Coordinates of N, CA and C in Angstrom, one line a residue:
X6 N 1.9 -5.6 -16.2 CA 3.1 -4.9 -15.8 C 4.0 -5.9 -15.0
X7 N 5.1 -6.3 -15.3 CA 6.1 -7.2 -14.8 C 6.9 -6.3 -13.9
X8 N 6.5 -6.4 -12.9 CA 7.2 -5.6 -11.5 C 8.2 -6.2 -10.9
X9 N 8.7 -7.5 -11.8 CA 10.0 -8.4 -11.1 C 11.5 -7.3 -12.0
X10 N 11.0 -6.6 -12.9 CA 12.1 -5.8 -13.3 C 11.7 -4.0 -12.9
X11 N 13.2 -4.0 -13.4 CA 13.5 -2.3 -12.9 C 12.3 -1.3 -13.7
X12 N 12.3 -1.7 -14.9 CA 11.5 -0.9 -15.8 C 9.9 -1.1 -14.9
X13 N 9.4 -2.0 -14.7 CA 8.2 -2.5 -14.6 C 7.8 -2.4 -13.0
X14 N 8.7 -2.2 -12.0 CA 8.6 -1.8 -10.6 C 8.6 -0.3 -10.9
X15 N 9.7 0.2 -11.2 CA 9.5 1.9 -11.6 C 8.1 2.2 -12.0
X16 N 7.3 2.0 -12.9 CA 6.5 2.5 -13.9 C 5.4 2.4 -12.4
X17 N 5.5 0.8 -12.0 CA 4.3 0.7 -10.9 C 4.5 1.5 -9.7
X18 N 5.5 2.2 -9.3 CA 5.9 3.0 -8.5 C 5.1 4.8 -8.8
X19 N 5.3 5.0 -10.2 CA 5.3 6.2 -10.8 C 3.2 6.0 -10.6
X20 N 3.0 4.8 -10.9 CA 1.6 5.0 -10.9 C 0.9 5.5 -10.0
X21 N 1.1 4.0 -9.1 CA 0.6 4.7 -7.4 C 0.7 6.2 -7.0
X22 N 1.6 6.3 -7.3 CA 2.6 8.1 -7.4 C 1.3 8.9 -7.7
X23 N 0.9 9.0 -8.8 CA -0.2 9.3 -9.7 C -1.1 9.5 -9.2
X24 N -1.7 8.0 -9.0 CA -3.0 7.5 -8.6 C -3.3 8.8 -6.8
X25 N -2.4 8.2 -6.3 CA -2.4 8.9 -5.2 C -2.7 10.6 -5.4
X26 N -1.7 11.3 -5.9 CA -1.8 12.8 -5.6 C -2.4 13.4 -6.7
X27 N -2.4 12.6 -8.0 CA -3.1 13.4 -9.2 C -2.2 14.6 -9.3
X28 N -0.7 14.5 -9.3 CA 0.3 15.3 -9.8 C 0.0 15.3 -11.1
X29 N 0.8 16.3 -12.1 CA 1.0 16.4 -13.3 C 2.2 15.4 -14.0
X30 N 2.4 14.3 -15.4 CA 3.5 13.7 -14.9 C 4.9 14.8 -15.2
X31 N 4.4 15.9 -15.8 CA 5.8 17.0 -15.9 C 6.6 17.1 -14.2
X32 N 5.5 16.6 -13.4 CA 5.6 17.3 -12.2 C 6.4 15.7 -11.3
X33 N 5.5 14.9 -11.6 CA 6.5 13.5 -11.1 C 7.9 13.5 -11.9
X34 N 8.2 13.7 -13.0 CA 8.8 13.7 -13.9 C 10.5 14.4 -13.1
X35 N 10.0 16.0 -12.6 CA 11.0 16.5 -12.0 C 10.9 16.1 -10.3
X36 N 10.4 15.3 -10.1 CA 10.4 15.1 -8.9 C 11.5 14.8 -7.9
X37 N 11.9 15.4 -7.1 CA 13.6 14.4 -6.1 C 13.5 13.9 -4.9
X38 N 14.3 13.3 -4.6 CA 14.3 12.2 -3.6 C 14.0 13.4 -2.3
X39 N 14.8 14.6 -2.1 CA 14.7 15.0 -1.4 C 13.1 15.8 -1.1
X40 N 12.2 15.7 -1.8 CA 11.0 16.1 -1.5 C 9.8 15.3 -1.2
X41 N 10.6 14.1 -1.3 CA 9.8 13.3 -0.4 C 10.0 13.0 0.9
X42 N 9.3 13.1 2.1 CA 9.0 12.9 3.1 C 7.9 11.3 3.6
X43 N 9.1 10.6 3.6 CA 8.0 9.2 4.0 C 7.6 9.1 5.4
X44 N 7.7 10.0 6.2 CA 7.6 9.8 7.4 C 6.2 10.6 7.8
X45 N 6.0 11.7 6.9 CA 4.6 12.5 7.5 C 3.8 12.1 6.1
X46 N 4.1 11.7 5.0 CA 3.5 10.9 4.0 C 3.3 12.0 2.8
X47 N 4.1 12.8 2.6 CA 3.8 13.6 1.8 C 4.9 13.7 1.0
X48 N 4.6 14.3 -0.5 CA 5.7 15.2 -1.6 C 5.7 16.3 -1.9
X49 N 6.6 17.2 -1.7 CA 6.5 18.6 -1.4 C 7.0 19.0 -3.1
X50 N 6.1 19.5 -3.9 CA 6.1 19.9 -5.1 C 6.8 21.5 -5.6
X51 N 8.1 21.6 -6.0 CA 8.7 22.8 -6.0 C 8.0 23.8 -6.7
X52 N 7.8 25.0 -6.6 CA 7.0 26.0 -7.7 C 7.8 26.0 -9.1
X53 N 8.9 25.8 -9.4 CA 9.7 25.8 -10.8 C 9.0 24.4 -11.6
X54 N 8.7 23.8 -10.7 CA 8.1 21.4 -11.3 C 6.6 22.3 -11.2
X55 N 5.9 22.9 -11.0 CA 4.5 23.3 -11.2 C 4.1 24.4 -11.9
X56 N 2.5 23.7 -12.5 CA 2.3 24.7 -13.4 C 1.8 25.9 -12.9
X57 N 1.3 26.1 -12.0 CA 0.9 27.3 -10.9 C 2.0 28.1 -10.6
X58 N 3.5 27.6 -11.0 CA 4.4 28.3 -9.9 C 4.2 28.4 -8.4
X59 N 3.7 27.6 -8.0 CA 3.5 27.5 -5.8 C 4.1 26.3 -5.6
X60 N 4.4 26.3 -4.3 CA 4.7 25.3 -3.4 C 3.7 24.6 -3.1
X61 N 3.6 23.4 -3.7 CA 2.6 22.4 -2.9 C 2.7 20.5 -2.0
X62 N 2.0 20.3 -1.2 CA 2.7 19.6 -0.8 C 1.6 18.7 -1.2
X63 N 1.3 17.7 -1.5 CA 0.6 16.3 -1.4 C 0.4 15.0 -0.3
X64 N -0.5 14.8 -0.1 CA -0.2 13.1 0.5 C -0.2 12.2 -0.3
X65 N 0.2 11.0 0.5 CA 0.7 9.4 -0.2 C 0.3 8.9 0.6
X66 N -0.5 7.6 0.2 CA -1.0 6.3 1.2 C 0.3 5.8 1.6
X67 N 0.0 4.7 2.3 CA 1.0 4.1 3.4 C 1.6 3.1 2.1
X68 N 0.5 2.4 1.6 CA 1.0 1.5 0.2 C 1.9 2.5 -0.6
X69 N 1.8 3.2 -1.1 CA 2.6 4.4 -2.2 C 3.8 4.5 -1.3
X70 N 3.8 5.0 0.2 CA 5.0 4.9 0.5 C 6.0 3.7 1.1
X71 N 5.1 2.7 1.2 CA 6.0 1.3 1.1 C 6.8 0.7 -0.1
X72 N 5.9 1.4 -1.1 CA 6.8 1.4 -2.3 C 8.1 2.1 -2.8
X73 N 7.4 3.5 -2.4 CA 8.8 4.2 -2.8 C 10.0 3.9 -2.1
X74 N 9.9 3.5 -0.3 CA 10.9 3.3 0.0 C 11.6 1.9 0.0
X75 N 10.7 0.7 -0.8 CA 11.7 -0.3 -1.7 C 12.0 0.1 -2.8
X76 N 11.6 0.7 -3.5 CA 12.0 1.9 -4.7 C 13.3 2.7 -4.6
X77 N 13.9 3.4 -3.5 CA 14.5 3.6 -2.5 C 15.8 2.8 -2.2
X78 N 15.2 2.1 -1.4 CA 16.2 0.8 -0.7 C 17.1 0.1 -2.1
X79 N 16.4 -0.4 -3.1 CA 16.5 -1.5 -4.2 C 17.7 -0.5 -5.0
X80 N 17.1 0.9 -5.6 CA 17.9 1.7 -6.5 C 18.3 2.9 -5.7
X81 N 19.3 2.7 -4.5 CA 19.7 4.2 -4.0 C 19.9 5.1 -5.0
X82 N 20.8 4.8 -6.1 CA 21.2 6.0 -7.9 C 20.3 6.2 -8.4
X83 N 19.4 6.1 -8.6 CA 18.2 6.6 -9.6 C 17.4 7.5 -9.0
X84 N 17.1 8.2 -9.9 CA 15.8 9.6 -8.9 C 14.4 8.9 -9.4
X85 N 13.3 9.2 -8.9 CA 12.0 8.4 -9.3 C 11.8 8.7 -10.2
X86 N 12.1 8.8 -11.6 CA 11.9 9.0 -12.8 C 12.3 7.4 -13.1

C-alpha cells in the first residue's frame, strides 16, 4: 500500500479504522467526521449506519487516532470514506 498518495493513506486509514473497532465496513462506509471524537478516543456509530439499529460507541488506539487526525488535517473536504 503506497500511503505517499490520497488513495493509499485513505485505504490505510480505513484499515486501522477496522482493525481497531471491528466495525462493519457498511458502517465505516457511512461514517462522519462529526462522530468522531479524538479526544476521548472513540466513534460514536449512529443506529440508521448499524445493523442492530443502536447507538454504539467504539474505541480507537492512539495510532488510529493520529492518523485520522492527519487524515483530517491533510483532506479537511473529504469524509473518511
Amino acid at each position: 500500500m503506497d500511503d505517499s498518495r490520497f488513495v493509499g493513506f485513505r485505504d490505510k486509514v480505513m484499515f486501522y479504522v477496522l482493525l481497531d473497532t471491528m466495525v462493519r465496513i457498511s458502517e465505516l462506509l457511512n461514517m462522519k467526521r462529526c462522530n468522531v471524537d479524538l479526544k476521548s478516543g472513540y466513534i460514536k456509530l449512529e443506529p440508521h449506519e448499524t445493523k442492530t439499529k443502536r447507538t454504539r460507541s467504539v474505541p480507537i488506539s492512539t495510532k488510529t487516532i493520529k492518523l485520522i487526525e492527519e487524515y483530517m488535517k491533510e483532506f479537511p473536504n473529504h469524509t473518511l470514506q
